[in-house]
Coordinates of C-alpha atoms and ligand atoms in Angstrom, one line a residue:
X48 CA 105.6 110.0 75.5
X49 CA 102.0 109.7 75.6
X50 CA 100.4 109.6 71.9
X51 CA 98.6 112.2 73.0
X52 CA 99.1 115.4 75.4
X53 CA 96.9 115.7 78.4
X54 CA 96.6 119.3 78.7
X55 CA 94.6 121.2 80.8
X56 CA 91.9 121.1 78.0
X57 CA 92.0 117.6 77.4
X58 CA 92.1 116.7 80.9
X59 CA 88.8 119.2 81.7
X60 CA 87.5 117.4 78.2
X61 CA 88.2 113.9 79.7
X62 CA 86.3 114.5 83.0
X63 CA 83.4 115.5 81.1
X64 CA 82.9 112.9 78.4
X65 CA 84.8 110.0 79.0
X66 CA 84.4 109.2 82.5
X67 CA 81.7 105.7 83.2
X68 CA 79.1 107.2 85.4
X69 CA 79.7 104.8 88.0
X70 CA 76.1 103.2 87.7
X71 CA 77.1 101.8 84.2
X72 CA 80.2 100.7 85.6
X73 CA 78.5 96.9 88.0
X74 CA 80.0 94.5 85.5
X75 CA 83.7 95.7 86.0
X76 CA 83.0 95.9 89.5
X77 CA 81.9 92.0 89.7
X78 CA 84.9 91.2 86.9
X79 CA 87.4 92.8 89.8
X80 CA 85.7 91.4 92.7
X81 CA 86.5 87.9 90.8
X82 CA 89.7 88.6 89.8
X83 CA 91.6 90.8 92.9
X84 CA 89.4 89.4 96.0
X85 CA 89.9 92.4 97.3
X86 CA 89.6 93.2 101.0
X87 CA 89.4 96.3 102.5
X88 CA 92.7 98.2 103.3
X89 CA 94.3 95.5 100.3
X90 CA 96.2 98.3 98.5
X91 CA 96.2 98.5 94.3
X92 CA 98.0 100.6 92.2
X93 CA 96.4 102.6 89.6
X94 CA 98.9 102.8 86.9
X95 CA 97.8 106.0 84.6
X96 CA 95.2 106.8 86.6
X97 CA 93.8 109.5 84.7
X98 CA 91.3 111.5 86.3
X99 CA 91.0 109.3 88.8
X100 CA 87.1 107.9 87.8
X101 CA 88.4 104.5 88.9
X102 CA 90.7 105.1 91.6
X103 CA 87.4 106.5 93.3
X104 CA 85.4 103.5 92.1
X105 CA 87.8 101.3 93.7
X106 CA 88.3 102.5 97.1
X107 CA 84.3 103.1 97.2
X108 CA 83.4 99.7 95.8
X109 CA 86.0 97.5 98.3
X110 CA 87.2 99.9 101.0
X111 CA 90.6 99.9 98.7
X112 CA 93.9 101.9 99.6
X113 CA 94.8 103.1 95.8
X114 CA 97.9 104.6 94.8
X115 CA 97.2 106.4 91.7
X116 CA 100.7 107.3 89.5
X117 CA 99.8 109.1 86.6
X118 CA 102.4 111.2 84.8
X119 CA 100.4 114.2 83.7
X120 CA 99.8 116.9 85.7
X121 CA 96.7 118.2 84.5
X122 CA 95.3 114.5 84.5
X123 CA 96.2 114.4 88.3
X124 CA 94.3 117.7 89.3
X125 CA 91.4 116.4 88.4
X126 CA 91.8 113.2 90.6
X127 CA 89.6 113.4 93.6
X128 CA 91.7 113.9 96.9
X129 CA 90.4 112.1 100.1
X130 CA 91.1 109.0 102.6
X131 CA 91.9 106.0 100.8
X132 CA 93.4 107.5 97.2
X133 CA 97.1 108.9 97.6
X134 CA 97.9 111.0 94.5
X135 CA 101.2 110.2 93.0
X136 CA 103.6 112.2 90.0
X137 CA 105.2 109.4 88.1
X138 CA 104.9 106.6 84.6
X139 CA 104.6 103.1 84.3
X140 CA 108.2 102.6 84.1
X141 CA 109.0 104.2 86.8
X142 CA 106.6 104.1 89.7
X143 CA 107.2 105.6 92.9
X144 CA 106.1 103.4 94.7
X145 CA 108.0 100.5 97.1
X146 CA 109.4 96.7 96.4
X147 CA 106.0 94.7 97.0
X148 CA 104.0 97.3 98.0
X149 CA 100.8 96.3 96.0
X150 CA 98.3 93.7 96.1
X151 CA 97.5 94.6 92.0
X152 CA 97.8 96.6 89.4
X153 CA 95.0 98.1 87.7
X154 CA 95.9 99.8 83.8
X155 CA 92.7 101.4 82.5
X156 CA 93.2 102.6 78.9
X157 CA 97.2 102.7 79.3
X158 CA 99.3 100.3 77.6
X159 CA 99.2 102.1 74.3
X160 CA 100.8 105.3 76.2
X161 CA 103.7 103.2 77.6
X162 CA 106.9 103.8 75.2
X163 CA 108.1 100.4 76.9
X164 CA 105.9 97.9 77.7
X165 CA 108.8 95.6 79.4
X166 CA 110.1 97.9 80.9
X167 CA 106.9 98.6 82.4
X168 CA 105.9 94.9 82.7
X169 CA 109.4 94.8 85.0
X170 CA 108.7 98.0 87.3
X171 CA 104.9 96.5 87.7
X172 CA 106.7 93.1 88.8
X173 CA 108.7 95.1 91.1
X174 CA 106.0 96.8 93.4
X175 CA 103.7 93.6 93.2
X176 CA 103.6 91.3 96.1
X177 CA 104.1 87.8 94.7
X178 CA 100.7 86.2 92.9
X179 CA 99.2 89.4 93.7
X180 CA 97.2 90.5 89.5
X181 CA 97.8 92.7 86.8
X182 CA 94.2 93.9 85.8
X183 CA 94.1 95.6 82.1
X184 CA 90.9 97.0 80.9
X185 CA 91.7 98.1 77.2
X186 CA 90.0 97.9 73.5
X187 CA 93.1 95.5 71.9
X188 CA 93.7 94.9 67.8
X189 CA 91.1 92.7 66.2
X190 CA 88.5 92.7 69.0
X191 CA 87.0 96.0 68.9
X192 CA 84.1 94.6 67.4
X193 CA 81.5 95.6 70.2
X194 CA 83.3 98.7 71.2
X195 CA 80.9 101.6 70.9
X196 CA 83.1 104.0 69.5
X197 CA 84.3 101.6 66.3
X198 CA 80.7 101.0 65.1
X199 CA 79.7 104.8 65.0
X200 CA 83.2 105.8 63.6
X201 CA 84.9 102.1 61.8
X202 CA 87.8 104.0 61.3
X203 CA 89.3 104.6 65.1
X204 CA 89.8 100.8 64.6
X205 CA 93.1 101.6 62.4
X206 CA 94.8 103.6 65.2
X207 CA 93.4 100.3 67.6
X208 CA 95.0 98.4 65.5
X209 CA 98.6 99.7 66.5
X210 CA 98.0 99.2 70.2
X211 CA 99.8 95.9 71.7
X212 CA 97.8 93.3 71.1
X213 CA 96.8 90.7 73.7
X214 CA 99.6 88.1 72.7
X215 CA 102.5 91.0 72.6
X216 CA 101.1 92.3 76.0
X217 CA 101.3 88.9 77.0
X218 CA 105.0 88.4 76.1
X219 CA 105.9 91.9 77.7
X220 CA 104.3 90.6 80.9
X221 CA 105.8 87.1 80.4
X222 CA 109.6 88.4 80.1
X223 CA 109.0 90.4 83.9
X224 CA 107.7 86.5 85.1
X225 CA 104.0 87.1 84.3
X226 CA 101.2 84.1 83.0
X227 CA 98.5 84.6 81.0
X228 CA 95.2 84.3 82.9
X229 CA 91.5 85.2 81.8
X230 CA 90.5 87.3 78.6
X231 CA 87.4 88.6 79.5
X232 CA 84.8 91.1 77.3
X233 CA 82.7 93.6 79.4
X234 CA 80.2 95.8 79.1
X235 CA 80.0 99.2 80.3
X236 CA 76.4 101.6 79.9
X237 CA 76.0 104.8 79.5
X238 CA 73.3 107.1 81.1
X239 CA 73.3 109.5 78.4
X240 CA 71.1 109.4 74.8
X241 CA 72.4 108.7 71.4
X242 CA 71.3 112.3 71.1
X243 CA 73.5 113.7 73.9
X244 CA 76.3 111.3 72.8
X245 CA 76.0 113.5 69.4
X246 CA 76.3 117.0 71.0
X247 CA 79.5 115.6 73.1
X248 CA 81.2 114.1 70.2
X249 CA 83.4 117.6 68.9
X250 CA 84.7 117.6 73.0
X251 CA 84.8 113.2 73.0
X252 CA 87.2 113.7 69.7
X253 CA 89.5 115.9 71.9
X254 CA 89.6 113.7 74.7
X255 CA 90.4 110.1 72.2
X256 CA 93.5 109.4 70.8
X257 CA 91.3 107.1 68.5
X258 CA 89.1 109.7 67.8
X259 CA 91.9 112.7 67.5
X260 CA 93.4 110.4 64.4
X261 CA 90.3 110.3 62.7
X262 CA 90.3 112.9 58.9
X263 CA 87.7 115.8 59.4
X264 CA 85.7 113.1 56.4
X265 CA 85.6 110.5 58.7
X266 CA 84.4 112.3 61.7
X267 CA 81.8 114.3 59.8
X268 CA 80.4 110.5 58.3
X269 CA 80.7 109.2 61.7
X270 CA 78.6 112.0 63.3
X271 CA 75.8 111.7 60.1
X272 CA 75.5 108.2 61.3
X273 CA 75.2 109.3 64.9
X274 CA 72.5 111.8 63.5
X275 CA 70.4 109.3 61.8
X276 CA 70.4 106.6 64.8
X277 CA 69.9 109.1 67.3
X278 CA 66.4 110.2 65.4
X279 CA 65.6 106.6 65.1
X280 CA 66.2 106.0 68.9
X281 CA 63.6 109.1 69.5
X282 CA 61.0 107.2 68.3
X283 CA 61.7 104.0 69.9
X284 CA 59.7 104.0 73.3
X285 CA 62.2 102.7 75.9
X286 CA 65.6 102.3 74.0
X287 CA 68.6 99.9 74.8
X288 CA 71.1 102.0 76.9
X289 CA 74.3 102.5 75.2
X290 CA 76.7 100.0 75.6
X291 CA 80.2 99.6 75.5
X292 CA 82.7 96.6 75.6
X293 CA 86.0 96.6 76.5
X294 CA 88.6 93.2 77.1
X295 CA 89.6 92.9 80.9
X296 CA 92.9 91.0 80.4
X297 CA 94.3 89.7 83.5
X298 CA 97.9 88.5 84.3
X299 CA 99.5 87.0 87.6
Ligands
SAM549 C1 93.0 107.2 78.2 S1 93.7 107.9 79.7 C2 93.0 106.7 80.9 C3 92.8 107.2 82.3 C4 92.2 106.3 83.3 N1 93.1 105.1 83.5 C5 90.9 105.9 82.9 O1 90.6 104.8 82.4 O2 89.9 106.7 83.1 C6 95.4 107.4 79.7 C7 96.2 108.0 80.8 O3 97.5 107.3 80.8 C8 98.5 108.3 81.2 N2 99.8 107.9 80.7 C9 100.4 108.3 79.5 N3 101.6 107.7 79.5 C10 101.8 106.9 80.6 C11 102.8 106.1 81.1 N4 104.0 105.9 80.4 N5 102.7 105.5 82.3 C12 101.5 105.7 82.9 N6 100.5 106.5 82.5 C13 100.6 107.1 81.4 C14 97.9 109.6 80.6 O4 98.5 110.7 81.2 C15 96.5 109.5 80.8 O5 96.0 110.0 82.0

């Protein structure tokens, strides 16, 4: 079970406010290029692919064949469907895909869905060719400090803080005959205003587990401090874009 449901309305609430515009998205794209060498027709699987944001990104960027498994079916409709992204029903621990079929995993935002992560870790090492990466992009306990989300709201850092951290991902990963490789932080921009971040932030809380766990209180202070920065910002002449950081752990 996921921790939370992906609806229709949370899927439809995802597309909108969660989604990298792809133009914030150039570091990930050199941390991937570094870490999968991809070449085109290489073939990664999107584990919990979502709405698919990245299973486009990834066959655009590299000319990638992506098999995106994600278990919700509302999640799935809104993946797009064209050459190079096959659209597949099915979980981390049990993906429907062939023995060595892969050339890398790619888990955007997952690991805290999967009930069993060594299970998971096992059925990953299954459909991987030998060597070939595990790529995890995920906010993990006790770094969250530059995540965008835990400054304007501290307090999604206490449902953070019962994800897997990087050590007991490691040991999930190490049981199905996976090493530890790099720990990397990454930013990620957003196009849209402090101000526009503000308006989105009733639909945002519907789309975040973090933000979903979060007392009315604490959403309310959070938005008063998104209030206050975002008047600030409108009287700064060109300010920073908004930024975002998230750990790219990588395992092989
Ligand atoms: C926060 S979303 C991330 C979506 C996408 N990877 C992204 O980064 O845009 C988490 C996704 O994981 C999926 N999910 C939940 N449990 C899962 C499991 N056991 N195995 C694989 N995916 C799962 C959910 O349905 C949801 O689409």
């Amino acid at each position: 079970m996921a921790r939370i449901t992906y609806d229709d309305q949370t899927a439809a609430a995802f597309k909108t406010v969660r989604e990298v515009p792809r133009d914030g998205l150039g570091h990930w794209r050199e941390a991937i290029r570094r870490h999968l060498s991809p070449l085109p027709g290489m073939t990664v699987a999107d584990i919990g692919a979502g709405t698919g944001a990245f299973a486009a990104a990834l066959s655009d960027w590299f000319g990638l064949s992506i098999l995106a498994v994600e278990p919700s079916a509302a999640m799935r409709a809104q993946i797009p469907r064209r050459p190079g992204i096959q659209v597949l029903e099915g979980d981390a621990s049990a993906l429907p895909l062939a023995d060595g079929s892969a050339d890398g995993a790619w888990l955007s935002l997952v690991i805290h869905h999967i009930p069993d992560l060594e299970a998971a870790a096992r059925e990953i090492r299954r459909v991987l060719r030998p060597g070939a990466p595990v790529l995890i992009r995920q906010g993990f306990p006790g770094r969250t400090n530059r995540v965008e989300l835990v400054h304007w709201f501290p307090e999604t850092a206490r449902t953070v803080d019962t994800y897997p951290s990087v050590e007991q991902t490691c040991q999930a990963f190490a049981a199905a005959g996976f090493r530890r490789g790099a720990l990397e932080q990454i930013p990620e921009t957003y196009r849209t205003t402090l101000a526009e971040f503000l308006a989105q932030a009733d639909t945002f809380r519907r789309a975040d587990t973090t933000m979903r766990n979060l007392t009315e209180e604490e959403f309310l202070r959070g938005k008063e401090r998104l209030r206050r920065a975002a008047q600030d910002a409108e009287e700064t002449p060109s300010p920073e874009p908004r930024t975002n950081w998230l750990d790219l752990l990588v395992l092989r």
